[in-house]
Amino acid sequence: MHQMITHRQQYEAIVMSEVPENMYYTKEHEWIRVEGDEIVIGITDHAQNALTDIVYVELPDVGEELEDMEEFAIVESVKSASPIFAPLAGQVTAVNEELDDTPELLNEAPYGTGWIIRMRLSNPEAVSTLMDAAAYKAEIGE
């Protein structure tokens, strides 16, 4: 009986991250969804699990121009503060102001209401250089 409990506990400890197919990903654990001529950016389920409870998000200003891999936000959790990077160059067109009052949306719905910014890319074709879901799953070992 003891052995069965141990196996069950081990099984429950293995939590697979959600990695939607219709998005792109970065090695820094950001997701990118293309919507018309803009992209939406957030952090992955894997990232929010690693950060644990998120308590604060420092957002950029609308209109800010970002370069490839430029830090644009800080996500603070009970464990640490982590920079968030622009996967590609472009201009911030919107920020998720709901995160000011409810930063836990990043934990609760990282691919939905927990989005961070919208951007208009300087070079929209550059999206094709990012990882797809299969490549990201391989990156995080799933």
Coordinates of N, CA and C in Angstrom, one line a residue:
M1 N 0.8 -1.2 0.0 CA 0.0 0.0 0.0 C 0.9 1.3 0.0
H2 N 1.9 1.2 0.8 CA 2.8 2.4 0.9 C 3.4 2.7 -0.5
Q3 N 3.8 1.7 -1.2 CA 4.4 1.9 -2.5 C 3.4 2.5 -3.5
M4 N 2.1 2.2 -3.5 CA 1.1 2.8 -4.3 C 0.9 4.2 -4.1
I5 N 0.9 4.6 -2.8 CA 0.8 6.0 -2.5 C 2.0 6.8 -3.0
T6 N 3.2 6.3 -2.9 CA 4.4 6.9 -3.4 C 4.3 7.2 -4.9
H7 N 3.9 6.1 -5.7 CA 3.7 6.3 -7.1 C 2.7 7.4 -7.5
R8 N 1.6 7.3 -6.7 CA 0.5 8.3 -7.0 C 1.0 9.7 -6.7
Q9 N 1.7 9.9 -5.6 CA 2.2 11.2 -5.3 C 3.2 11.7 -6.4
Q10 N 4.1 10.8 -6.9 CA 5.0 11.1 -7.9 C 4.2 11.5 -9.2
Y11 N 3.2 10.8 -9.5 CA 2.4 11.1 -10.7 C 1.8 12.4 -10.6
E12 N 1.2 12.8 -9.4 CA 0.6 14.1 -9.3 C 1.6 15.2 -9.3
A13 N 2.8 14.9 -8.9 CA 3.8 16.0 -8.9 C 4.3 16.4 -10.3
I14 N 4.0 15.5 -11.3 CA 4.4 15.8 -12.7 C 3.3 16.6 -13.3
V15 N 3.5 17.9 -13.4 CA 2.4 18.7 -14.0 C 2.9 19.2 -15.3
M16 N 2.2 18.9 -16.4 CA 2.6 19.4 -17.7 C 2.0 20.8 -17.9
S17 N 2.8 21.6 -18.5 CA 2.4 23.0 -18.8 C 1.5 23.0 -20.0
E18 N 0.5 23.9 -19.9 CA -0.3 24.1 -21.1 C 0.5 24.9 -22.1
V19 N 0.5 24.4 -23.4 CA 1.2 25.1 -24.5 C 0.3 25.1 -25.7
P20 N -0.5 26.2 -25.8 CA -1.4 26.2 -27.0 C -0.7 26.2 -28.3
E21 N -1.3 25.5 -29.3 CA -0.7 25.3 -30.6 C -0.7 26.6 -31.5
N22 N -1.7 27.5 -31.3 CA -1.8 28.6 -32.2 C -1.0 29.8 -31.8
M23 N 0.1 29.6 -31.1 CA 0.9 30.7 -30.7 C 2.4 30.4 -31.0
Y24 N 3.2 31.5 -30.8 CA 4.7 31.4 -30.9 C 5.2 31.6 -29.5
Y25 N 6.5 31.1 -29.3 CA 7.1 31.1 -28.0 C 8.6 31.6 -28.1
T26 N 9.1 32.0 -26.9 CA 10.5 32.4 -26.8 C 11.2 31.5 -25.8
K27 N 12.5 31.5 -25.8 CA 13.3 30.7 -24.8 C 13.1 31.4 -23.4
E28 N 12.7 32.7 -23.4 CA 12.5 33.4 -22.2 C 11.1 33.2 -21.6
H29 N 10.3 32.3 -22.2 CA 9.0 31.9 -21.7 C 7.9 33.0 -21.9
E30 N 8.0 33.7 -23.1 CA 6.9 34.6 -23.5 C 6.2 33.9 -24.6
W31 N 4.8 34.1 -24.6 CA 4.0 33.6 -25.8 C 3.7 34.8 -26.6
I32 N 3.4 34.5 -27.9 CA 3.1 35.6 -28.9 C 1.9 35.1 -29.7
R33 N 0.8 35.8 -29.7 CA -0.3 35.5 -30.6 C -0.5 36.6 -31.6
V34 N -0.6 36.2 -32.9 CA -0.8 37.2 -33.9 C -2.2 37.5 -34.1
E35 N -2.6 38.8 -34.1 CA -4.0 39.2 -34.2 C -4.0 40.4 -35.2
G36 N -4.2 40.0 -36.5 CA -4.2 41.0 -37.5 C -2.8 41.5 -37.7
D37 N -2.6 42.9 -37.7 CA -1.3 43.4 -37.9 C -0.6 43.7 -36.5
E38 N -1.1 43.1 -35.4 CA -0.5 43.3 -34.1 C -0.2 41.9 -33.5
I39 N 0.6 41.9 -32.5 CA 0.8 40.7 -31.7 C 0.5 41.0 -30.3
V40 N 0.0 40.0 -29.5 CA -0.3 40.0 -28.1 C 0.8 39.2 -27.4
I41 N 1.3 39.7 -26.3 CA 2.4 39.0 -25.6 C 2.0 38.8 -24.2
G42 N 2.4 37.6 -23.7 CA 2.2 37.3 -22.3 C 3.3 36.3 -21.8
I43 N 3.2 35.8 -20.6 CA 4.1 34.8 -20.1 C 3.4 33.4 -20.2
T44 N 4.2 32.4 -20.4 CA 3.7 31.1 -20.6 C 3.2 30.5 -19.2
D45 N 2.4 29.4 -19.3 CA 2.0 28.7 -18.2 C 3.2 28.1 -17.4
H46 N 4.2 27.7 -18.1 CA 5.4 27.2 -17.5 C 6.1 28.3 -16.7
A47 N 6.1 29.5 -17.2 CA 6.7 30.7 -16.5 C 5.9 31.0 -15.3
Q48 N 4.6 31.1 -15.4 CA 3.8 31.5 -14.2 C 3.9 30.4 -13.1
N49 N 4.0 29.1 -13.5 CA 4.2 28.1 -12.5 C 5.5 28.2 -11.8
A50 N 6.6 28.6 -12.5 CA 7.9 28.8 -11.9 C 7.9 30.0 -11.0
L51 N 7.2 31.0 -11.4 CA 7.2 32.3 -10.6 C 6.4 32.1 -9.3
T52 N 5.4 31.3 -9.3 CA 4.4 31.1 -8.2 C 3.5 32.3 -8.2
D53 N 3.1 32.7 -7.0 CA 2.1 33.8 -6.9 C 2.6 35.1 -7.3
I54 N 2.0 35.7 -8.4 CA 2.5 37.0 -8.9 C 1.7 38.1 -8.2
V55 N 2.5 39.1 -7.7 CA 1.9 40.1 -6.8 C 2.0 41.5 -7.5
Y56 N 2.8 41.7 -8.5 CA 2.9 43.0 -9.1 C 3.5 42.9 -10.5
V57 N 3.0 43.8 -11.4 CA 3.5 43.8 -12.8 C 3.8 45.3 -13.1
E58 N 5.0 45.6 -13.5 CA 5.4 46.9 -14.0 C 5.3 46.9 -15.5
L59 N 4.3 47.7 -16.0 CA 4.0 47.8 -17.5 C 4.7 48.9 -18.2
P60 N 4.9 48.8 -19.5 CA 5.5 49.9 -20.3 C 4.4 50.9 -20.6
D61 N 4.8 52.0 -21.3 CA 3.8 53.0 -21.7 C 3.4 52.6 -23.2
V62 N 2.1 52.9 -23.4 CA 1.6 52.8 -24.8 C 2.4 53.8 -25.7
G63 N 2.8 53.4 -26.9 CA 3.6 54.2 -27.8 C 5.1 53.9 -27.6
E64 N 5.5 53.3 -26.6 CA 6.9 53.0 -26.4 C 7.5 52.1 -27.6
E65 N 8.6 52.5 -28.1 CA 9.3 51.7 -29.1 C 10.2 50.7 -28.5
L66 N 10.1 49.4 -28.8 CA 10.9 48.4 -28.3 C 11.8 47.7 -29.3
E67 N 13.0 47.4 -28.9 CA 14.0 46.7 -29.8 C 13.8 45.2 -29.5
D68 N 14.4 44.4 -30.5 CA 14.4 42.9 -30.2 C 15.1 42.6 -28.9
M69 N 14.4 41.8 -28.1 CA 14.9 41.4 -26.8 C 15.1 42.5 -25.7
E70 N 14.4 43.6 -25.9 CA 14.5 44.7 -25.0 C 13.5 44.4 -23.8
E71 N 14.0 44.6 -22.6 CA 13.1 44.4 -21.4 C 12.0 45.4 -21.4
F72 N 10.8 45.0 -21.3 CA 9.7 46.0 -21.3 C 8.8 45.9 -20.1
A73 N 8.9 44.9 -19.3 CA 8.1 44.8 -18.1 C 8.8 44.0 -17.0
I74 N 8.4 44.1 -15.8 CA 8.9 43.4 -14.7 C 7.7 42.7 -14.0
V75 N 7.8 41.4 -13.8 CA 6.8 40.6 -13.1 C 7.4 40.2 -11.7
E76 N 6.7 40.6 -10.7 CA 7.2 40.3 -9.3 C 6.3 39.3 -8.7
S77 N 6.9 38.2 -8.2 CA 6.2 37.2 -7.5 C 6.6 37.1 -6.0
V78 N 6.0 36.2 -5.3 CA 6.5 36.1 -3.9 C 7.9 35.6 -3.8
K79 N 8.4 35.0 -4.9 CA 9.7 34.4 -5.0 C 10.8 35.4 -5.5
S80 N 10.4 36.1 -6.6 CA 11.4 36.9 -7.3 C 10.8 37.9 -8.2
A81 N 11.7 38.8 -8.8 CA 11.3 39.7 -9.8 C 11.9 39.3 -11.1
S82 N 11.1 39.2 -12.2 CA 11.7 38.7 -13.5 C 11.4 39.7 -14.6
P83 N 12.4 40.0 -15.4 CA 12.1 40.8 -16.6 C 11.4 40.1 -17.7
I84 N 10.6 40.8 -18.4 CA 9.9 40.3 -19.6 C 10.4 41.0 -20.8
F85 N 10.8 40.3 -21.8 CA 11.5 40.8 -23.0 C 10.6 40.8 -24.2
A86 N 10.7 41.9 -25.0 CA 10.0 41.9 -26.3 C 10.7 40.9 -27.3
P87 N 9.9 40.0 -27.8 CA 10.5 39.0 -28.7 C 11.0 39.6 -30.0
L88 N 10.4 40.7 -30.4 CA 10.7 41.3 -31.7 C 10.5 42.8 -31.5
A89 N 11.1 43.6 -32.4 CA 11.0 45.0 -32.4 C 9.7 45.5 -32.8
G90 N 9.2 46.6 -32.2 CA 7.9 47.2 -32.5 C 7.5 48.3 -31.6
Q91 N 6.2 48.7 -31.7 CA 5.7 49.7 -30.8 C 4.6 49.2 -30.0
V92 N 4.6 49.5 -28.7 CA 3.5 49.1 -27.8 C 2.2 49.8 -28.2
T93 N 1.1 49.1 -28.5 CA -0.1 49.7 -28.9 C -1.2 49.6 -27.8
A94 N -1.0 48.7 -26.8 CA -1.9 48.6 -25.6 C -1.2 47.9 -24.5
V95 N -1.6 48.2 -23.3 CA -1.1 47.4 -22.1 C -2.3 46.9 -21.4
N96 N -2.2 45.8 -20.7 CA -3.3 45.2 -19.9 C -3.3 45.9 -18.5
E97 N -4.1 47.0 -18.5 CA -4.2 47.8 -17.2 C -4.9 47.0 -16.1
E98 N -5.6 45.9 -16.4 CA -6.2 45.1 -15.4 C -5.1 44.5 -14.5
L99 N -3.9 44.3 -15.0 CA -2.8 43.8 -14.2 C -2.4 44.7 -13.1
D100 N -2.7 46.0 -13.2 CA -2.3 46.9 -12.1 C -3.1 46.5 -10.8
D101 N -4.3 46.2 -10.9 CA -5.1 45.8 -9.7 C -5.2 44.3 -9.5
T102 N -5.0 43.5 -10.5 CA -5.2 42.0 -10.4 C -4.0 41.3 -11.1
P103 N -2.8 41.5 -10.6 CA -1.6 40.8 -11.2 C -1.8 39.3 -11.3
E104 N -2.6 38.7 -10.4 CA -2.8 37.3 -10.3 C -3.4 36.7 -11.6
L105 N -3.9 37.6 -12.5 CA -4.4 37.1 -13.8 C -3.3 36.4 -14.5
L106 N -2.1 36.8 -14.3 CA -1.0 36.1 -15.0 C -0.9 34.6 -14.5
N107 N -1.3 34.3 -13.3 CA -1.3 32.9 -12.8 C -2.6 32.3 -13.2
E108 N -3.7 33.0 -13.2 CA -5.0 32.3 -13.4 C -5.3 32.1 -14.9
A109 N -4.9 33.0 -15.7 CA -5.2 32.9 -17.2 C -4.1 33.4 -18.0
P110 N -2.9 32.8 -18.0 CA -1.7 33.4 -18.7 C -2.0 33.6 -20.2
Y111 N -2.8 32.7 -20.8 CA -3.0 32.9 -22.2 C -4.3 33.6 -22.6
G112 N -5.0 34.1 -21.6 CA -6.3 34.8 -21.8 C -6.2 36.2 -21.2
T113 N -6.9 36.4 -20.1 CA -7.0 37.8 -19.5 C -5.7 38.2 -18.9
G114 N -4.7 37.3 -18.8 CA -3.4 37.6 -18.2 C -2.4 38.1 -19.3
W115 N -2.9 38.5 -20.5 CA -1.9 39.1 -21.5 C -1.3 40.3 -20.9
I116 N -0.1 40.7 -21.4 CA 0.6 41.8 -20.9 C 0.6 43.0 -21.8
I117 N 1.0 42.9 -23.1 CA 0.9 44.0 -24.0 C 0.5 43.6 -25.4
R118 N 0.1 44.6 -26.2 CA -0.1 44.4 -27.7 C 1.0 45.2 -28.3
M119 N 1.5 44.8 -29.5 CA 2.5 45.5 -30.2 C 2.2 45.5 -31.7
R120 N 2.7 46.5 -32.4 CA 2.7 46.5 -33.8 C 4.2 46.3 -34.2
L121 N 4.5 45.2 -34.9 CA 5.9 44.9 -35.2 C 6.5 45.8 -36.3
S122 N 7.8 46.0 -36.2 CA 8.5 46.7 -37.2 C 8.6 45.8 -38.5
N123 N 8.8 44.5 -38.2 CA 8.9 43.6 -39.3 C 8.0 42.4 -39.0
P124 N 6.7 42.4 -39.4 CA 5.8 41.3 -39.1 C 6.2 39.9 -39.5
E125 N 7.0 39.8 -40.6 CA 7.5 38.5 -41.1 C 8.4 37.9 -40.0
A126 N 9.0 38.7 -39.1 CA 10.0 38.1 -38.2 C 9.3 37.1 -37.2
V127 N 8.0 37.1 -37.1 CA 7.3 36.2 -36.2 C 7.7 34.7 -36.6
S128 N 7.9 34.5 -37.8 CA 8.3 33.1 -38.3 C 9.6 32.6 -37.7
T129 N 10.4 33.5 -37.1 CA 11.7 33.1 -36.5 C 11.5 32.6 -35.1
L130 N 10.3 32.7 -34.5 CA 10.0 32.3 -33.1 C 9.7 30.8 -33.1
M131 N 9.7 30.2 -31.9 CA 9.4 28.8 -31.7 C 7.9 28.5 -31.9
D132 N 7.5 27.4 -32.4 CA 6.1 27.0 -32.4 C 5.9 26.2 -31.1
A133 N 4.7 25.7 -30.9 CA 4.4 25.0 -29.7 C 5.3 23.7 -29.5
A134 N 5.5 23.0 -30.6 CA 6.3 21.7 -30.5 C 7.7 22.1 -30.0
A135 N 8.3 23.1 -30.6 CA 9.7 23.5 -30.3 C 9.7 24.0 -28.8
Y136 N 8.7 24.7 -28.4 CA 8.7 25.2 -27.0 C 8.6 24.1 -26.0
K137 N 7.7 23.1 -26.4 CA 7.6 21.9 -25.5 C 8.9 21.2 -25.3
A138 N 9.7 21.1 -26.4 CA 11.0 20.5 -26.4 C 11.9 21.3 -25.5
E139 N 11.8 22.6 -25.7 CA 12.7 23.6 -24.9 C 12.5 23.4 -23.4
I140 N 11.2 23.2 -23.0 CA 11.0 23.1 -21.5 C 10.9 21.6 -21.1
G141 N 11.2 20.7 -22.0 CA 11.3 19.3 -21.6 C 10.0 18.6 -21.5
E142 N 9.0 18.9 -22.2 CA 7.7 18.3 -22.2 C 7.4 17.7 -23.5

